[in-house]
PDB file of C-alpha atoms in Angstrom:
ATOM      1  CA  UNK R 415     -63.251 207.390  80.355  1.00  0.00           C
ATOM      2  CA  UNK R 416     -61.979 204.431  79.461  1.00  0.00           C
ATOM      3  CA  UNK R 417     -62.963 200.520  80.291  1.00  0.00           C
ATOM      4  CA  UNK R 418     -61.872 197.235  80.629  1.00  0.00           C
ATOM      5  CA  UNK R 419     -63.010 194.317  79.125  1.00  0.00           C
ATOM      6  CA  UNK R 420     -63.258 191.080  80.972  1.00  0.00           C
ATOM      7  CA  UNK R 421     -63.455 187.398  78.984  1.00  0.00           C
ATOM      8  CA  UNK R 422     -64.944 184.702  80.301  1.00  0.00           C
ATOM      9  CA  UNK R 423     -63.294 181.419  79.176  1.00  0.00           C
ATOM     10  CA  UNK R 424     -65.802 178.532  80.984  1.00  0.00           C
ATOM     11  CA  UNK R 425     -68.162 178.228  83.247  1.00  0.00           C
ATOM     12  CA  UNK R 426     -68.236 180.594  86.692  1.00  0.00           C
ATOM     13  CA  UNK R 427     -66.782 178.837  89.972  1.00  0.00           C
ATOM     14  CA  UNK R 428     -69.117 178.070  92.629  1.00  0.00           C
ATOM     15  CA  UNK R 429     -68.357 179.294  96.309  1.00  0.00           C
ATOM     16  CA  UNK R 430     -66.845 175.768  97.075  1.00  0.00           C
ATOM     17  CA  UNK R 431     -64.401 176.525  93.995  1.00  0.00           C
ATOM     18  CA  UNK R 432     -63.095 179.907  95.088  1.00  0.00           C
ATOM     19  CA  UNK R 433     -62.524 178.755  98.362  1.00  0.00           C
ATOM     20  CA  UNK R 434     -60.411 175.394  97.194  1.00  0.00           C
ATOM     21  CA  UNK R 435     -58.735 177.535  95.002  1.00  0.00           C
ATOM     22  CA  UNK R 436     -59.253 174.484  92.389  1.00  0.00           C
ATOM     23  CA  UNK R 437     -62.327 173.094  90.185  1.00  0.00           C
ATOM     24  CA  UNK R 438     -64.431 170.607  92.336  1.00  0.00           C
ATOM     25  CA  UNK R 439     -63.981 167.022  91.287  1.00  0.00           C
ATOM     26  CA  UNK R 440     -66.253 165.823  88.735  1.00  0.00           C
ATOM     27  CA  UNK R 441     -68.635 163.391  90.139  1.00  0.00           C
ATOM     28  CA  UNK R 442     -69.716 159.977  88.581  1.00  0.00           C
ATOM     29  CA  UNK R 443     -72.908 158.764  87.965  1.00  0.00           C
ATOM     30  CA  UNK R 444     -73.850 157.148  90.720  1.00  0.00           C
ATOM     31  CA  UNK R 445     -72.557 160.588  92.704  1.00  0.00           C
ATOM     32  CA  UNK R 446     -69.670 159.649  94.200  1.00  0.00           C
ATOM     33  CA  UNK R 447     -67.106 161.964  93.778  1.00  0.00           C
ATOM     34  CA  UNK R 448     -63.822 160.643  91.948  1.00  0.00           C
ATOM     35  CA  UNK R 449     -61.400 159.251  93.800  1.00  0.00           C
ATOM     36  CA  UNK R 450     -63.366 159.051  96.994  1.00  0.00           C
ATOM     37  CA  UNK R 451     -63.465 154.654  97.967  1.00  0.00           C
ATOM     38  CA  UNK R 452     -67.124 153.650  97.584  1.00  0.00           C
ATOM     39  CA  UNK R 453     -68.505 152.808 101.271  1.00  0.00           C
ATOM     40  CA  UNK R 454     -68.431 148.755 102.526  1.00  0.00           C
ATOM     41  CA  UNK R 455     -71.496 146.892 102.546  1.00  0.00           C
ATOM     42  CA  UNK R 456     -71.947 144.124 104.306  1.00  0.00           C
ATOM     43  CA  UNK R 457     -72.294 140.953 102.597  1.00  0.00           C
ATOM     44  CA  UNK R 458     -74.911 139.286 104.769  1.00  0.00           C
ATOM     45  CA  UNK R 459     -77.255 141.970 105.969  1.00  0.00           C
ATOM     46  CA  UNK R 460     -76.558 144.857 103.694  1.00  0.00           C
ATOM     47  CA  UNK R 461     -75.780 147.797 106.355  1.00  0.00           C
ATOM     48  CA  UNK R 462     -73.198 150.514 105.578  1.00  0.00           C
ATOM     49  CA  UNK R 463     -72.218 153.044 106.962  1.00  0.00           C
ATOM     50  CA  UNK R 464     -71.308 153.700 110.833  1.00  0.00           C
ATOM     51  CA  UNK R 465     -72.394 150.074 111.348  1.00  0.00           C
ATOM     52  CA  UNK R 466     -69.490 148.898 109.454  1.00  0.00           C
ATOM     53  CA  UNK R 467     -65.834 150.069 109.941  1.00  0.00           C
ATOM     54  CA  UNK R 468     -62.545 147.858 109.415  1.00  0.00           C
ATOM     55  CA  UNK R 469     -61.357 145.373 112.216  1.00  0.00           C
ATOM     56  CA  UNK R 470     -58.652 147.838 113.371  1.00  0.00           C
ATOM     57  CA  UNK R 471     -60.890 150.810 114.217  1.00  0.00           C
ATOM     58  CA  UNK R 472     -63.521 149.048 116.092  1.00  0.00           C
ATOM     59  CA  UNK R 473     -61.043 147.650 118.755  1.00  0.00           C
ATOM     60  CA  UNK R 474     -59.441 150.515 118.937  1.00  0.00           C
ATOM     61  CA  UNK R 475     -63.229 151.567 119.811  1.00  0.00           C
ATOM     62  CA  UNK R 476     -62.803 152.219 124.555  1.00  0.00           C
ATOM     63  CA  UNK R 477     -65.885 150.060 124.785  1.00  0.00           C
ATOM     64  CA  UNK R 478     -64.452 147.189 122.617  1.00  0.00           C
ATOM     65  CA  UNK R 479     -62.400 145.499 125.851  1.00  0.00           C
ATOM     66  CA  UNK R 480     -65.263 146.323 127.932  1.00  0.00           C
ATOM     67  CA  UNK R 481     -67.984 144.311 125.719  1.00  0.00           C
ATOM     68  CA  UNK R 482     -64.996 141.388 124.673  1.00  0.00           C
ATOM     69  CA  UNK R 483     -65.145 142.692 120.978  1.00  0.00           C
ATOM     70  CA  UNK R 484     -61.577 142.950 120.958  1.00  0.00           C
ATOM     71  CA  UNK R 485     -60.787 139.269 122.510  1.00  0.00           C
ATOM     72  CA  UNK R 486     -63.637 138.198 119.783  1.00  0.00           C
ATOM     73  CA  UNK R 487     -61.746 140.064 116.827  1.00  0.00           C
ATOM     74  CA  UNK R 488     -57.580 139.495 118.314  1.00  0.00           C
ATOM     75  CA  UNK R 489     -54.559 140.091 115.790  1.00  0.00           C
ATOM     76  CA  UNK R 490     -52.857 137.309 117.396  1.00  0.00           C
ATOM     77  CA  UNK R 491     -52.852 135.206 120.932  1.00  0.00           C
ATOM     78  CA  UNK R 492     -51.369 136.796 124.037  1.00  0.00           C
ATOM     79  CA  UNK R 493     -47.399 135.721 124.258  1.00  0.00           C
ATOM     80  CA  UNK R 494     -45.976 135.913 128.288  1.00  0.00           C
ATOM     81  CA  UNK R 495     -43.374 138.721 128.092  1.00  0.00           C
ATOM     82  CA  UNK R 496     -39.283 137.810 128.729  1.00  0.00           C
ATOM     83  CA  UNK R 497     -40.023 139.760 132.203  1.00  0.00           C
ATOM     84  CA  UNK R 498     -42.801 137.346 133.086  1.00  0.00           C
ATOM     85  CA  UNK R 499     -40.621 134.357 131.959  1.00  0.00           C
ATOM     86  CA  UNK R 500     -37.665 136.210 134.159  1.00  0.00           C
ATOM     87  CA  UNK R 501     -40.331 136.232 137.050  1.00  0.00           C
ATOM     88  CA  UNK R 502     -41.191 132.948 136.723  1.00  0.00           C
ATOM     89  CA  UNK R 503     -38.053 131.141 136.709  1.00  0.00           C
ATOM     90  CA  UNK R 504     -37.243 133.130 139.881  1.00  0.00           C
ATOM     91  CA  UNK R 505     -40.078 132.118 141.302  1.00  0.00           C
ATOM     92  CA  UNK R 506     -39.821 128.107 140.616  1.00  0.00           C
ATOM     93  CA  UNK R 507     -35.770 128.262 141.678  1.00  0.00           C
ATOM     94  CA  UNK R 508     -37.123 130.135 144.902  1.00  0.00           C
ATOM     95  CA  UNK R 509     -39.024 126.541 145.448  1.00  0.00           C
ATOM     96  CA  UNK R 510     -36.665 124.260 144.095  1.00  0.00           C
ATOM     97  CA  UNK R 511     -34.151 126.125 146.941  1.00  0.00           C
ATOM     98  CA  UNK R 512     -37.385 125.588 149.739  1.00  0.00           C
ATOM     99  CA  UNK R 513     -36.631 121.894 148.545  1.00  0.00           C
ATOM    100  CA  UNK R 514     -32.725 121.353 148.667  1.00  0.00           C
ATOM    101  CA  UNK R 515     -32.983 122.932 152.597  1.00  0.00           C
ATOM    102  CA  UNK R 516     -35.232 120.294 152.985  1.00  0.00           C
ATOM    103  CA  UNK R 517     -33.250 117.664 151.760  1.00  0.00           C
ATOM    104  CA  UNK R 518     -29.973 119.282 153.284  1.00  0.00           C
ATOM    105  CA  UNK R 519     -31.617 119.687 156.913  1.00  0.00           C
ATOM    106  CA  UNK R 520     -32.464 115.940 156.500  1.00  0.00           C
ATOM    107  CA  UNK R 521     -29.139 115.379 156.051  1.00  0.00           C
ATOM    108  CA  UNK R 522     -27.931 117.350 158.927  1.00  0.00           C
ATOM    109  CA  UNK R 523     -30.573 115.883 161.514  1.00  0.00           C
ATOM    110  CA  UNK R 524     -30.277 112.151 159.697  1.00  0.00           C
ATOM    111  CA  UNK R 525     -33.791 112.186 158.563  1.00  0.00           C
ATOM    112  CA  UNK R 526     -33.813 110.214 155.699  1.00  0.00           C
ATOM    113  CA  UNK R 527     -37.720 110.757 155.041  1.00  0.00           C
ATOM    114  CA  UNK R 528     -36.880 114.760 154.903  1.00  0.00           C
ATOM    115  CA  UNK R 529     -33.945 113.931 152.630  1.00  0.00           C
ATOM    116  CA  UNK R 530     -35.540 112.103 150.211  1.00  0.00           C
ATOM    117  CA  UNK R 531     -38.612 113.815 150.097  1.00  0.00           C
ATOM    118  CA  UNK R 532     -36.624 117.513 149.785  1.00  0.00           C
ATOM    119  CA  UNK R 533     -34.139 116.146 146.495  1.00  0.00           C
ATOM    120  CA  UNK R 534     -37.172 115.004 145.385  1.00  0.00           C
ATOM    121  CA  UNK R 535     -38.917 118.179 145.138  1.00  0.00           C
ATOM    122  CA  UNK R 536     -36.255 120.289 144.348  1.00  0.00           C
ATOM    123  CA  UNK R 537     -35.344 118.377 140.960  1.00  0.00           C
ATOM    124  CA  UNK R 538     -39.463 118.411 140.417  1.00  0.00           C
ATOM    125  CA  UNK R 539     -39.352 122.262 140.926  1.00  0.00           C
ATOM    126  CA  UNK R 540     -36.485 122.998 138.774  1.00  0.00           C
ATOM    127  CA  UNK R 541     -37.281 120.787 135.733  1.00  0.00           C
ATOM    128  CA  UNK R 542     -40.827 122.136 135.795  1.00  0.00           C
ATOM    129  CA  UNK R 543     -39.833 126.054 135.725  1.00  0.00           C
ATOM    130  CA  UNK R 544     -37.340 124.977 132.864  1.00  0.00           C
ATOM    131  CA  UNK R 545     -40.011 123.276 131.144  1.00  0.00           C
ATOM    132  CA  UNK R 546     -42.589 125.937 131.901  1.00  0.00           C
ATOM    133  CA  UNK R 547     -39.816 129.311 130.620  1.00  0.00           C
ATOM    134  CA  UNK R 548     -38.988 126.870 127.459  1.00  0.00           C
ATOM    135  CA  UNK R 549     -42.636 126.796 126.493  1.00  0.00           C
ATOM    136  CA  UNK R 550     -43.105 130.391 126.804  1.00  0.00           C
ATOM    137  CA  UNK R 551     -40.169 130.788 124.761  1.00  0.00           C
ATOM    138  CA  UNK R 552     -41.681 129.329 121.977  1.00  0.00           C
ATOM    139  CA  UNK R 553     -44.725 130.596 122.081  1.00  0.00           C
ATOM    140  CA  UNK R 554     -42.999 134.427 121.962  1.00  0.00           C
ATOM    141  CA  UNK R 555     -41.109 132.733 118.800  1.00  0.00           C
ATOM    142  CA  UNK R 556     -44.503 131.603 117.665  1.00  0.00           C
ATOM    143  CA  UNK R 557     -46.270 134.949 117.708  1.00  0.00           C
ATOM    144  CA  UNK R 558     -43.611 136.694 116.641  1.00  0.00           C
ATOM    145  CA  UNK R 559     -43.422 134.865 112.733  1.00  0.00           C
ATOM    146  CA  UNK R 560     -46.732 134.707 112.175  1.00  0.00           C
ATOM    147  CA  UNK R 561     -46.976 138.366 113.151  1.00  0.00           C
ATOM    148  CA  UNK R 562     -46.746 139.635 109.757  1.00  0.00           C
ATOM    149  CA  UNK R 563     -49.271 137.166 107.943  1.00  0.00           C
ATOM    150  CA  UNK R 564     -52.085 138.199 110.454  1.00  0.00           C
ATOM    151  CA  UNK R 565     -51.279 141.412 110.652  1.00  0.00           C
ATOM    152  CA  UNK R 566     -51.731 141.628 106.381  1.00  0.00           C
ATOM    153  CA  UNK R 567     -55.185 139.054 106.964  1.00  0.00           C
ATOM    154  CA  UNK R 568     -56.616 141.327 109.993  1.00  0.00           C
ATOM    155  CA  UNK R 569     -55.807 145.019 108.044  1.00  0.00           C
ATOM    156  CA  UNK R 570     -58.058 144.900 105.827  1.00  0.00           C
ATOM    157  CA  UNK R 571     -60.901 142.821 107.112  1.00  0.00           C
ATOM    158  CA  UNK R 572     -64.206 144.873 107.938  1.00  0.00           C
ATOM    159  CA  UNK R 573     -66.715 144.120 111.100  1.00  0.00           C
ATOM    160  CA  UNK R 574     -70.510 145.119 110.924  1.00  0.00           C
ATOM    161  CA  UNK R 575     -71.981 146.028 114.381  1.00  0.00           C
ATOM    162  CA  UNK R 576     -75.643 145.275 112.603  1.00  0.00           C
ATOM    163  CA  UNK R 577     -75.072 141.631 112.592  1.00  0.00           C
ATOM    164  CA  UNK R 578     -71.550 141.258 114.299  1.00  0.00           C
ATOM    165  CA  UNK R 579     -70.143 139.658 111.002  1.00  0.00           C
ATOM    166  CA  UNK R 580     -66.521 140.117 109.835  1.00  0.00           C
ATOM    167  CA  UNK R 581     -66.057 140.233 105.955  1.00  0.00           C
ATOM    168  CA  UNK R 582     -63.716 141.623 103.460  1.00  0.00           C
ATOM    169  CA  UNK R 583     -65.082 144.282 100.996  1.00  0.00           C
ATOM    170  CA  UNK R 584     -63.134 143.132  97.941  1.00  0.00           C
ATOM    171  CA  UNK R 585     -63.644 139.199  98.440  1.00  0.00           C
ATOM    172  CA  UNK R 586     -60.486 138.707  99.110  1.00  0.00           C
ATOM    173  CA  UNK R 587     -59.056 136.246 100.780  1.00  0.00           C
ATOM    174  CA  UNK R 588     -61.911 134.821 101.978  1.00  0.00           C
ATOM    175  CA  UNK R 589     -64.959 135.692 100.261  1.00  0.00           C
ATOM    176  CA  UNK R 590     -68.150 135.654 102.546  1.00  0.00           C
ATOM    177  CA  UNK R 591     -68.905 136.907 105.587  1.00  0.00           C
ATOM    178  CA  UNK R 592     -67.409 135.085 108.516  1.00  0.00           C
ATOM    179  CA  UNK R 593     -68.398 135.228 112.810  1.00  0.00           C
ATOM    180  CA  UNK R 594     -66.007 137.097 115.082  1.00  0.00           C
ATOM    181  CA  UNK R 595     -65.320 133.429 116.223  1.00  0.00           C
ATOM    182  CA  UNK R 596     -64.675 131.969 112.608  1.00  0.00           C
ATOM    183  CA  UNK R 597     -62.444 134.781 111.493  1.00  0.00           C
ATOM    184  CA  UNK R 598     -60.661 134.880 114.732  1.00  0.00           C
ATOM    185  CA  UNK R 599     -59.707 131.045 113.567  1.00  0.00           C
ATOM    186  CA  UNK R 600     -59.490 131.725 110.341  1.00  0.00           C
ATOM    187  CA  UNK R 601     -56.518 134.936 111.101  1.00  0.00           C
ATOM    188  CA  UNK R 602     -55.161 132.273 113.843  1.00  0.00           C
ATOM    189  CA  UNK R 603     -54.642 129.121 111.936  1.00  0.00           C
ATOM    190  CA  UNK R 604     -53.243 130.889 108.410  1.00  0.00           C
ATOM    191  CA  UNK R 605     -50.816 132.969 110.900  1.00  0.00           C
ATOM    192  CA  UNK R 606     -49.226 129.409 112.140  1.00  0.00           C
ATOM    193  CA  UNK R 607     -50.904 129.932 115.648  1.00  0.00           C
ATOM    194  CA  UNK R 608     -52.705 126.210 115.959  1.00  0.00           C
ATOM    195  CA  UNK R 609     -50.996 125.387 119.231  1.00  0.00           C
ATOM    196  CA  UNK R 610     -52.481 128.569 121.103  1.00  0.00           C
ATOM    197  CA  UNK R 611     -55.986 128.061 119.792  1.00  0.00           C
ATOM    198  CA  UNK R 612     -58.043 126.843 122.930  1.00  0.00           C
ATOM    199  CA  UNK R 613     -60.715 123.704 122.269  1.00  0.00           C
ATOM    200  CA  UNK R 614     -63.422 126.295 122.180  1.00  0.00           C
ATOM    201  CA  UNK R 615     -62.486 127.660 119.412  1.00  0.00           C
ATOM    202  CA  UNK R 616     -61.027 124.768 117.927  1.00  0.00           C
ATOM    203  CA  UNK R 617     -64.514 123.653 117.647  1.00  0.00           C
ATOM    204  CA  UNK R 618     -65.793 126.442 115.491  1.00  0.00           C
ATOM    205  CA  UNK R 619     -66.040 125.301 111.850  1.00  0.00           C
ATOM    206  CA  UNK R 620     -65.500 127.561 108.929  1.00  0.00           C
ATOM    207  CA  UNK R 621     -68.057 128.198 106.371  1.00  0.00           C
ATOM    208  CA  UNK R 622     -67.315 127.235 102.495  1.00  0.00           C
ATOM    209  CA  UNK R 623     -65.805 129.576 100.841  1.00  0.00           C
ATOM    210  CA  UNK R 624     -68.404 130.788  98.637  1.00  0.00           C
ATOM    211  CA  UNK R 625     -69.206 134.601  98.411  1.00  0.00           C
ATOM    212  CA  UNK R 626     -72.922 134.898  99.846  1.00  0.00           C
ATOM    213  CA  UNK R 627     -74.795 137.918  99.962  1.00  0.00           C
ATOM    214  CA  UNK R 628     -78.253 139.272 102.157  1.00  0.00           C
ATOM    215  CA  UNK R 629     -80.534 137.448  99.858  1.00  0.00           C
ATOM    216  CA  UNK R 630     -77.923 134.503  99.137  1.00  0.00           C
ATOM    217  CA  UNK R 631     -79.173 131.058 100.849  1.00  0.00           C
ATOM    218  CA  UNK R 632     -76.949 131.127 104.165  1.00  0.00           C
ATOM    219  CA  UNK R 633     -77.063 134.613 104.122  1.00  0.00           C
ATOM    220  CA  UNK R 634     -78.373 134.961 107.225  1.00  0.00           C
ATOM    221  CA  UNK R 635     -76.439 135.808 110.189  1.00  0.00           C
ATOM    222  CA  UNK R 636     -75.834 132.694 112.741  1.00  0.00           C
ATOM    223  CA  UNK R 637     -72.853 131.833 115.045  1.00  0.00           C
ATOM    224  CA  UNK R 638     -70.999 128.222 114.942  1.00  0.00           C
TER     225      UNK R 638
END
C-alpha cells in the first residue's frame, strides 16, 4: 500500500479563510483591519458610531424633512423652476390684460377715471411679473454656479445626532465643529449664495477657526 505525503508550507487557514478563498487581512495594532477607514469622532462630544454619519446620509434619513434636519443641513437654497417662472408670467399678463379692459372700457363708455386707473394698472402688472421672472432667473443662474463648490463643501462634512454638530473628520476645510445653522452659512456663503440667505441666518456668527475638541475650552455644544 502505498501513501501520500502532504507538506505544509505556513500556518493552517481558519474557517473565515477557506471560505474567502484568500488570507484574512492582517490587522493593525489598534485592531482595525487594513484598509478599513477608521470610524469619525466627533470633535466636541466624542460619540462615534451610529450617532455620527456624513451630511448626505442623514437627510437622506425619511424622518429628516419631518424633524427640519434637512432644511437645517441644505446643499443649496431652493431656486423657482422655469415652469413656475412660465406660470407666473402667465399669471401677472392674465392681470395686466384685467387692466387694459379696464382702461379700454373707459375708453369706450368715456370714463376717464376707469381709463386712467386701468393703463395704470396694467403697466404696474406687467413691469412687476417682468421684474418678478428676471429675479428668478437669476437666482436659477445663482444656484446653478455655486452648485459644484457646495456640493464638494457638503460631501464630505459629517453630522452627530449626540449633540447635533456638523464637523469634518480630517479638519479640513474648516476645522472645528460647527451648528447645523453655522455650517448651513458657512456651505451658503463660500458657494456664492449671500443674496438667498434670509436675516435669520444672516445673524448666525461663525466660530474661529480653531480645531477644538470634547475637553477643548468651547468644546461644548451651544447654538448661535
Amino acid at each position: 500500500m502505498s501513501t501520500e505525503k502532504f507538506e505544509v508550507s505556513g500556518p493552517a487557514e481558519g474557517p473565515a479563510e477557506r471560505r474567502a478563498g484568500k488570507p484574512a487581512e492582517e490587522s493593525g495594532p489598534t485592531g482595525v483591519l487594513a484598509g478599513v477607514p477608521a470610524p469619525a469622532v466627533c470633535p466636541r462630544c466624542g460619540a462615534s458610531g451610529p450617532s455620527v454619519r456624513t451630511v448626505p446620509d442623514a437627510c437622506a434619513d425619511p424622518d429628516s424633512p419631518r424633524s427640519g434636519l434637512a432644511d437645517r443641513l441644505a446643499k443649496a437654497p431652493g431656486a423657482h423652476s422655469t415652469f413656475d417662472s412660465v406660470t407666473h408670467f402667465l399669471e401677472g399678463m392674465i392681470l395686466a390684460g384685467i387692466g387694459a379692459g379696464l382702461a379700454y372700457s373707459g375708453v369706450q363708455n368715456d370714463k376717464p377715471l376707469y381709463t386712467a386707473g386701468g393703463t395704470i394698472l396694467a403697466v404696474l402688472l406687467f413691469a412687476g411679473t417682468l421684474w418678478v421672472i428676471r429675479g428668478e432667473s437669476r437666482e436659477r443662474a445663482t444656484v446653478k454656479a455655486g452648485k459644484p463648490r457646495a456640493e464638494h463643501l457638503w460631501q464630505p462634512a459629517h453630522y452627530c445626532a449626540s449633540c447635533e454638530s456638523v464637523f469634518y473628520p480630517t479638519g479640513s476645510p474648516w476645522p472645528g465643529p460647527l451648528t447645523t445653522d453655522q455650517f448651513r452659512k458657512y456651505v451658503w456663503t463660500e458657494a456664492g449664495f449671500d443674496q438667498q440667505i434670509d436675516e435669520q441666518l444672516r445673524k448666525v456668527e461663525l466660530p474661529p477657526r480653531t480645531p477644538t475638541g470634547p475637553a477643548a475650552p468651547g468644546g461644548t455644544h451651544g447654538h448661535a
